[in-house]
C-alpha positions as a Markdown table, in Angstrom:
| # | Residue | x | y | z |
|---|---|---|---|---|
| 1 | Unk | 74.0 | 86.7 | 85.0 |
| 2 | Unk | 75.6 | 89.9 | 86.0 |
| 3 | Unk | 77.7 | 91.6 | 83.3 |
| 4 | Unk | 80.0 | 94.5 | 83.5 |
| 5 | Unk | 80.6 | 96.9 | 80.6 |
| 6 | Unk | 83.5 | 99.3 | 80.9 |
| 7 | Unk | 83.9 | 102.7 | 79.1 |
| 8 | Unk | 85.8 | 105.9 | 79.4 |
| 9 | Unk | 89.3 | 104.8 | 78.5 |
| 10 | Unk | 91.5 | 106.2 | 75.8 |
| 11 | Unk | 94.5 | 108.3 | 75.2 |
| 12 | Unk | 95.4 | 111.2 | 77.5 |
| 13 | Unk | 98.4 | 113.4 | 78.0 |
| 14 | Unk | 100.4 | 113.3 | 81.2 |
| 15 | Unk | 98.7 | 115.4 | 83.8 |
| 16 | Unk | 95.3 | 114.8 | 82.3 |
| 17 | Unk | 92.2 | 113.1 | 83.6 |
| 18 | Unk | 89.9 | 110.3 | 82.7 |
| 19 | Unk | 86.9 | 108.7 | 84.3 |
| 20 | Unk | 86.4 | 105.1 | 83.8 |
| 21 | Unk | 82.9 | 103.7 | 84.1 |
| 22 | Unk | 81.8 | 100.2 | 84.8 |
| 23 | Unk | 78.1 | 99.6 | 84.3 |
| 24 | Unk | 76.6 | 96.5 | 85.8 |
| 25 | Unk | 73.5 | 94.8 | 84.3 |
| 26 | Unk | 71.5 | 91.9 | 85.6 |
| 27 | Unk | 69.3 | 91.0 | 88.5 |
| 28 | Unk | 71.4 | 92.5 | 91.2 |
| 29 | Unk | 70.2 | 92.4 | 94.8 |
| 30 | Unk | 73.3 | 93.7 | 96.5 |
| 31 | Unk | 76.9 | 94.7 | 95.8 |
| 32 | Unk | 79.4 | 93.8 | 98.5 |
| 33 | Unk | 82.7 | 94.8 | 96.8 |
| 34 | Unk | 83.9 | 96.7 | 93.9 |
| 35 | Unk | 87.4 | 97.1 | 92.6 |
| 36 | Unk | 89.5 | 98.3 | 89.8 |
| 37 | Unk | 92.6 | 96.4 | 88.6 |
| 38 | Unk | 95.1 | 97.1 | 85.9 |
| 39 | Unk | 97.6 | 95.2 | 83.9 |
| 40 | Unk | 100.4 | 96.8 | 82.0 |
| 41 | Unk | 102.1 | 95.0 | 79.2 |
| 42 | Unk | 104.5 | 92.4 | 80.6 |
| 43 | Unk | 103.4 | 92.9 | 84.2 |
| 44 | Unk | 101.1 | 91.2 | 86.6 |
| 45 | Unk | 97.6 | 92.4 | 87.2 |
| 46 | Unk | 97.5 | 94.7 | 90.2 |
| 47 | Unk | 94.8 | 96.2 | 92.4 |
| 48 | Unk | 94.4 | 99.9 | 91.8 |
| 49 | Unk | 91.4 | 100.7 | 94.0 |
| 50 | Unk | 88.7 | 98.9 | 95.9 |
| 51 | Unk | 85.8 | 99.6 | 98.1 |
| 52 | Unk | 83.8 | 97.4 | 100.4 |
| 53 | Unk | 80.3 | 98.3 | 101.2 |
| 54 | Unk | 81.5 | 98.9 | 104.8 |
| 55 | Unk | 82.9 | 102.1 | 103.3 |
| 56 | Unk | 86.5 | 101.3 | 103.6 |
| 57 | Unk | 88.6 | 101.9 | 100.5 |
| 58 | Unk | 92.0 | 100.7 | 99.4 |
| 59 | Unk | 94.3 | 102.3 | 96.9 |
| 60 | Unk | 97.6 | 101.3 | 95.5 |
| 61 | Unk | 100.4 | 103.5 | 96.7 |
| 62 | Unk | 101.1 | 104.6 | 93.2 |
| 63 | Unk | 97.7 | 106.1 | 92.8 |
| 64 | Unk | 96.9 | 107.5 | 96.2 |
| 65 | Unk | 95.8 | 111.1 | 96.0 |
| 66 | Unk | 95.2 | 110.9 | 92.3 |
| 67 | Unk | 92.5 | 108.2 | 91.8 |
| 68 | Unk | 89.1 | 107.9 | 93.4 |
| 69 | Unk | 86.7 | 105.0 | 93.3 |
| 70 | Unk | 83.0 | 105.7 | 93.6 |
| 71 | Unk | 79.6 | 104.5 | 92.5 |
| 72 | Unk | 76.2 | 105.6 | 91.4 |
| 73 | Unk | 73.8 | 103.2 | 92.9 |
| 74 | Unk | 70.9 | 104.4 | 90.9 |
| 75 | Unk | 72.8 | 103.5 | 87.7 |
| 76 | Unk | 74.5 | 100.4 | 89.0 |
| 77 | Unk | 77.7 | 101.9 | 87.9 |
| 78 | Unk | 81.2 | 102.0 | 89.4 |
| 79 | Unk | 83.6 | 104.7 | 88.5 |
| 80 | Unk | 87.3 | 105.3 | 88.7 |
| 81 | Unk | 88.2 | 109.0 | 88.5 |
| 82 | Unk | 91.8 | 109.3 | 87.4 |
| 83 | Unk | 93.6 | 112.6 | 87.8 |
| 84 | Unk | 97.1 | 113.8 | 87.3 |
| 85 | Unk | 97.7 | 110.8 | 85.0 |
| 86 | Unk | 101.3 | 109.5 | 84.5 |
| 87 | Unk | 102.8 | 107.4 | 81.8 |
| 88 | Unk | 103.1 | 104.7 | 84.4 |
| 89 | Unk | 99.4 | 104.5 | 84.6 |
| 90 | Unk | 99.2 | 103.1 | 81.0 |
| 91 | Unk | 97.5 | 99.7 | 81.2 |
| 92 | Unk | 94.4 | 97.8 | 80.6 |
| 93 | Unk | 91.9 | 98.5 | 83.4 |
| 94 | Unk | 89.4 | 96.0 | 84.6 |
| 95 | Unk | 86.5 | 96.4 | 87.0 |
| 96 | Unk | 85.4 | 93.8 | 89.4 |
| 97 | Unk | 82.1 | 93.6 | 91.2 |
| 98 | Unk | 81.0 | 91.1 | 93.7 |
| 99 | Unk | 77.7 | 90.6 | 95.3 |
| 100 | Unk | 74.4 | 88.7 | 95.2 |
| 101 | Unk | 71.9 | 88.3 | 92.5 |
| 102 | Unk | 68.2 | 88.9 | 93.0 |
| 103 | Unk | 67.3 | 85.3 | 93.8 |
| 104 | Unk | 70.3 | 84.6 | 96.0 |
| 105 | Unk | 73.2 | 83.4 | 93.9 |
| 106 | Unk | 76.5 | 85.2 | 94.5 |
| 107 | Unk | 78.3 | 86.7 | 91.6 |
| 108 | Unk | 81.8 | 87.7 | 90.9 |
| 109 | Unk | 82.0 | 89.5 | 87.6 |
| 110 | Unk | 84.8 | 91.2 | 85.6 |
| 111 | Unk | 84.6 | 93.9 | 83.0 |
| 112 | Unk | 86.0 | 93.3 | 79.6 |
| 113 | Unk | 89.0 | 95.5 | 80.1 |
| 114 | Unk | 89.6 | 99.0 | 78.7 |
| 115 | Unk | 92.8 | 100.6 | 77.5 |
| 116 | Unk | 94.2 | 103.7 | 79.2 |
| 117 | Unk | 97.2 | 105.2 | 77.5 |
| 118 | Unk | 99.0 | 108.2 | 79.0 |
| 119 | Unk | 101.5 | 109.6 | 76.6 |
| 120 | Unk | 102.7 | 113.0 | 75.4 |
């Protein structure tokens, strides 16, 4: 079983930065997709950023130029660098990783969710 543990959230002032981490554990053979989603109170969960292993990335219009998705393969960790944060970025953030386990089964795992609050 592949599990994702998120960290790095918290309270930050507008204009500040945070880096969210999503560490994957388990018998991972390959990762085909990674993404970050967020859900603000009373709103639908939305895609923030994603990356396919082809190299293409996708960002929500609201975060383009401010957020960057990346990974550290050696640590099996996915990151979301969040710069120039706005109050509208306040939400619970979830990571999602899809791929294959060591002995063949596919996996599609979600992190537990982590709160990001942007407030002055």
